[in-house]
Amino acid sequence: MKCSLTQKQLEIHEREKRILAVSRPMLAEQGYHGLNMDRIAEKLQQSKGTIYNHFACKEEIIIALAIETMEKRIDLFQRAAMFRGNSRERFQAIGFAAELFVKLYPHHFGVEQIIRSASIWDKTSEKRRSVVKLCEHRCIGIVVGVVLDAISQGDLELPCGYKPEDLVFGVWAQTSGAYSIIATNDSLHELGISEPFSVVRQSVNRQLDGFGWKPLSKDLDLDAVIKRIEKEVFADECR
Amino acid sequence: MKCSLTQKQLEIHEREKRILAVSRPMLAEQGYHGLNMDRIAEKLQQSKGTIYNHFACKEEIIIALAIETMEKRIDLFQRAAMFRGNSRERFQAIGFAAELFVKLYPHHFGVEQIIRSASIWDKTSEKRRSVVKLCEHRCIGIVVGVVLDAISQGDLELPCGYKPEDLVFGVWAQTSGAYSIIATNDSLHELGISEPFSVVRQSVNRQLDGFGWKPLSKDLDLDAVIKRIEKEVFADECR
DNA sequence: CCCGATTATTGACGAAGCGTCAAGAAAATA
DNA sequence: TATTTTCTTGACGCTTCGTCAATAATCGGG
């Protein structure tokens, strides 16, 4: 009967989620080597072969985790982009989301780094790789959307030959670079960098000011905007 | 006799360099998994035990390679910082060096990423880790030095509460983030980012302009400065 | 409800690769 | 030359990945 078919398929689908749920902390705590196929099987009380029915190799699990991660970020970004305010404030909201994301879920951010290692990326399936690309595209698309709105609303005029994607790339590089350094460098304080997150926020705003994206940060009460973003968009996450 | 003693020690020292020389392409081409202790031994016609006399584990080889890499970069940065020009031009020279480095030796850049994986970093010795820290410190120190010169020469005034290290961190994050994205993301073009290196240069300059570091980029003939840097500092590397 | 066909599960197994260590070789020292 | 120290070797143990033939469960038609 149909119900039975669905029953089994549901069980399989359910299991896939459990595999990922069990894998994530292993990967988060010990990195690539902490993820152990035998231990996953053991924890789920299933044989290894069954795990391999879901994921062709260890790296497929990692990239699947990364996809979950990227979807989570996209969700935050989408909500941020819908913040009610002018274009610059909406961009600010996305920046806030990015920082929130890395602070709330540092291991998620870590997973995104891990799949970029050549020795891991190369073993993943084309199928999941294209999902990653799509996620990336969607994520950038959200930010580009805000930039385009800014342009069409007359808040921003890009220099000749400069595309919205270029501006986004600059900010993307800045933030992801900073978060990556923060996450992997335990001696930042010794290097004289005591408030890296604050520095990133300032650098980004200075860059946007440099592009003349109005209202300039000197004309904005940034703290008040942040407060509003916290309250209106990320009330659940900020407590 | 003394000569013989030196002889043997020289041989050992020589071998250590050969181990690294053989390891680098393996790591560059296939990443972490491409580096294979048995194959290293085989290529050097030496037993595995001997390799392990030099390096306690695979990860130690990787971090040793990373140290070589960092020293190479320090060399480029030092030369760049000595460029004869105003403070902003000297900073420009360092930026040029960073870009040159990642373009000339992309695999070197990759090694620096690899050691930052938790699962690798954790297996390295405290001794080499502190060397890495030192290299980082020296590298940042060079750049901070130029910023300090700019301040003392009256070219730059940092906002209240902003340290030279903070400015350097911002640029460091921007460039390393960008290079990392460029290296690991094969579909940048599809995302609408066609000239990422050019975007980075512009973003950084816009940031420095934002800090009011004189002379501002609009008052500088950047192309001419680059030409001079190429000719006067990196003639050997640029051909 | 039963029975062949299909699909899913299992865990022993092979392969690869890391790191060890006792035995033996080479070098240093006396 | 004899003895001690240091260096080298490669077989071995161990872990972990991924496979696959055998087995079990599910499905679908009669």
PDB file of N, CA and C in Angstrom, chain B residues 71-80 93 96-105 226 228-239:
ATOM      1  N   GLU B  71      58.244  33.128   5.474  1.00  0.00           N
ATOM      2  CA  GLU B  71      59.526  33.834   5.384  1.00  0.00           C
ATOM      3  C   GLU B  71      59.715  34.441   3.998  1.00  0.00           C
ATOM      4  N   LYS B  72      59.247  33.724   3.023  1.00  0.00           N
ATOM      5  CA  LYS B  72      59.328  34.222   1.653  1.00  0.00           C
ATOM      6  C   LYS B  72      58.516  35.511   1.527  1.00  0.00           C
ATOM      7  N   ARG B  73      57.348  35.509   2.138  1.00  0.00           N
ATOM      8  CA  ARG B  73      56.510  36.684   2.053  1.00  0.00           C
ATOM      9  C   ARG B  73      57.127  37.854   2.827  1.00  0.00           C
ATOM     10  N   ILE B  74      57.690  37.539   3.977  1.00  0.00           N
ATOM     11  CA  ILE B  74      58.339  38.588   4.760  1.00  0.00           C
ATOM     12  C   ILE B  74      59.433  39.248   3.933  1.00  0.00           C
ATOM     13  N   ASP B  75      60.172  38.433   3.224  1.00  0.00           N
ATOM     14  CA  ASP B  75      61.224  38.985   2.375  1.00  0.00           C
ATOM     15  C   ASP B  75      60.653  39.984   1.367  1.00  0.00           C
ATOM     16  N   LEU B  76      59.596  39.575   0.699  1.00  0.00           N
ATOM     17  CA  LEU B  76      58.971  40.479  -0.284  1.00  0.00           C
ATOM     18  C   LEU B  76      58.473  41.752   0.394  1.00  0.00           C
ATOM     19  N   PHE B  77      57.837  41.587   1.544  1.00  0.00           N
ATOM     20  CA  PHE B  77      57.276  42.747   2.249  1.00  0.00           C
ATOM     21  C   PHE B  77      58.384  43.709   2.693  1.00  0.00           C
ATOM     22  N   GLN B  78      59.470  43.128   3.190  1.00  0.00           N
ATOM     23  CA  GLN B  78      60.568  43.983   3.639  1.00  0.00           C
ATOM     24  C   GLN B  78      61.106  44.824   2.498  1.00  0.00           C
ATOM     25  N   ARG B  79      61.282  44.156   1.377  1.00  0.00           N
ATOM     26  CA  ARG B  79      61.800  44.899   0.222  1.00  0.00           C
ATOM     27  C   ARG B  79      60.805  45.969  -0.189  1.00  0.00           C
ATOM     28  N   ALA B  80      59.520  45.614  -0.153  1.00  0.00           N
ATOM     29  CA  ALA B  80      58.493  46.581  -0.564  1.00  0.00           C
ATOM     30  C   ALA B  80      58.476  47.791   0.362  1.00  0.00           C
ATOM     31  N   ALA B  93      53.254  49.637  -2.263  1.00  0.00           N
ATOM     32  CA  ALA B  93      54.265  48.646  -2.652  1.00  0.00           C
ATOM     33  C   ALA B  93      54.037  47.327  -1.917  1.00  0.00           C
ATOM     34  N   PHE B  96      51.247  45.607  -3.486  1.00  0.00           N
ATOM     35  CA  PHE B  96      51.741  45.006  -4.728  1.00  0.00           C
ATOM     36  C   PHE B  96      52.455  43.692  -4.421  1.00  0.00           C
ATOM     37  N   ALA B  97      53.262  43.709  -3.363  1.00  0.00           N
ATOM     38  CA  ALA B  97      54.003  42.496  -2.989  1.00  0.00           C
ATOM     39  C   ALA B  97      53.042  41.364  -2.641  1.00  0.00           C
ATOM     40  N   ALA B  98      51.982  41.700  -1.913  1.00  0.00           N
ATOM     41  CA  ALA B  98      51.020  40.665  -1.519  1.00  0.00           C
ATOM     42  C   ALA B  98      50.371  40.044  -2.743  1.00  0.00           C
ATOM     43  N   GLU B  99      50.015  40.890  -3.681  1.00  0.00           N
ATOM     44  CA  GLU B  99      49.368  40.376  -4.894  1.00  0.00           C
ATOM     45  C   GLU B  99      50.351  39.566  -5.728  1.00  0.00           C
ATOM     46  N   LEU B 100      51.556  40.089  -5.824  1.00  0.00           N
ATOM     47  CA  LEU B 100      52.605  39.379  -6.553  1.00  0.00           C
ATOM     48  C   LEU B 100      52.823  37.993  -5.958  1.00  0.00           C
ATOM     49  N   PHE B 101      52.878  37.967  -4.651  1.00  0.00           N
ATOM     50  CA  PHE B 101      53.132  36.713  -3.943  1.00  0.00           C
ATOM     51  C   PHE B 101      52.086  35.656  -4.286  1.00  0.00           C
ATOM     52  N   VAL B 102      50.833  36.054  -4.209  1.00  0.00           N
ATOM     53  CA  VAL B 102      49.776  35.070  -4.427  1.00  0.00           C
ATOM     54  C   VAL B 102      49.683  34.673  -5.899  1.00  0.00           C
ATOM     55  N   LYS B 103      50.102  35.566  -6.763  1.00  0.00           N
ATOM     56  CA  LYS B 103      50.054  35.231  -8.195  1.00  0.00           C
ATOM     57  C   LYS B 103      51.250  34.388  -8.620  1.00  0.00           C
ATOM     58  N   LEU B 104      52.406  34.724  -8.079  1.00  0.00           N
ATOM     59  CA  LEU B 104      53.607  33.967  -8.453  1.00  0.00           C
ATOM     60  C   LEU B 104      53.614  32.589  -7.809  1.00  0.00           C
ATOM     61  N   TYR B 105      53.169  32.548  -6.552  1.00  0.00           N
ATOM     62  CA  TYR B 105      53.264  31.288  -5.809  1.00  0.00           C
ATOM     63  C   TYR B 105      51.917  30.919  -5.216  1.00  0.00           C
ATOM     64  N   ILE B 226      52.999  51.955  -9.633  1.00  0.00           N
ATOM     65  CA  ILE B 226      53.141  50.514  -9.837  1.00  0.00           C
ATOM     66  C   ILE B 226      54.319  50.207 -10.756  1.00  0.00           C
ATOM     67  N   ARG B 228      56.936  51.923 -11.212  1.00  0.00           N
ATOM     68  CA  ARG B 228      58.181  52.148 -10.475  1.00  0.00           C
ATOM     69  C   ARG B 228      58.464  50.996  -9.509  1.00  0.00           C
ATOM     70  N   ILE B 229      57.417  50.555  -8.831  1.00  0.00           N
ATOM     71  CA  ILE B 229      57.602  49.440  -7.886  1.00  0.00           C
ATOM     72  C   ILE B 229      58.122  48.218  -8.628  1.00  0.00           C
ATOM     73  N   GLU B 230      57.467  47.923  -9.735  1.00  0.00           N
ATOM     74  CA  GLU B 230      57.897  46.770 -10.537  1.00  0.00           C
ATOM     75  C   GLU B 230      59.371  46.870 -10.883  1.00  0.00           C
ATOM     76  N   LYS B 231      59.748  48.056 -11.333  1.00  0.00           N
ATOM     77  CA  LYS B 231      61.107  48.222 -11.837  1.00  0.00           C
ATOM     78  C   LYS B 231      62.129  48.267 -10.709  1.00  0.00           C
ATOM     79  N   GLU B 232      61.790  49.021  -9.661  1.00  0.00           N
ATOM     80  CA  GLU B 232      62.794  49.292  -8.636  1.00  0.00           C
ATOM     81  C   GLU B 232      62.875  48.232  -7.549  1.00  0.00           C
ATOM     82  N   VAL B 233      61.777  47.521  -7.320  1.00  0.00           N
ATOM     83  CA  VAL B 233      61.791  46.557  -6.206  1.00  0.00           C
ATOM     84  C   VAL B 233      61.694  45.106  -6.678  1.00  0.00           C
ATOM     85  N   PHE B 234      60.840  44.867  -7.631  1.00  0.00           N
ATOM     86  CA  PHE B 234      60.574  43.469  -8.000  1.00  0.00           C
ATOM     87  C   PHE B 234      60.937  43.157  -9.440  1.00  0.00           C
ATOM     88  N   ALA B 235      62.037  43.746  -9.878  1.00  0.00           N
ATOM     89  CA  ALA B 235      62.451  43.525 -11.259  1.00  0.00           C
ATOM     90  C   ALA B 235      62.644  42.029 -11.527  1.00  0.00           C
ATOM     91  N   ASP B 236      63.277  41.342 -10.574  1.00  0.00           N
ATOM     92  CA  ASP B 236      63.541  39.910 -10.761  1.00  0.00           C
ATOM     93  C   ASP B 236      62.249  39.107 -10.895  1.00  0.00           C
ATOM     94  N   GLU B 237      61.289  39.439 -10.027  1.00  0.00           N
ATOM     95  CA  GLU B 237      60.065  38.639  -9.994  1.00  0.00           C
ATOM     96  C   GLU B 237      59.136  38.927 -11.168  1.00  0.00           C
ATOM     97  N   CYS B 238      59.245  40.124 -11.737  1.00  0.00           N
ATOM     98  CA  CYS B 238      58.293  40.517 -12.779  1.00  0.00           C
ATOM     99  C   CYS B 238      58.879  40.338 -14.166  1.00  0.00           C
ATOM    100  N   ARG B 239      58.749  39.166 -14.666  1.00  0.00           N
ATOM    101  CA  ARG B 239      59.157  38.971 -16.059  1.00  0.00           C
ATOM    102  C   ARG B 239      58.388  37.826 -16.638  1.00  0.00           C
TER     103      ARG B 239
END
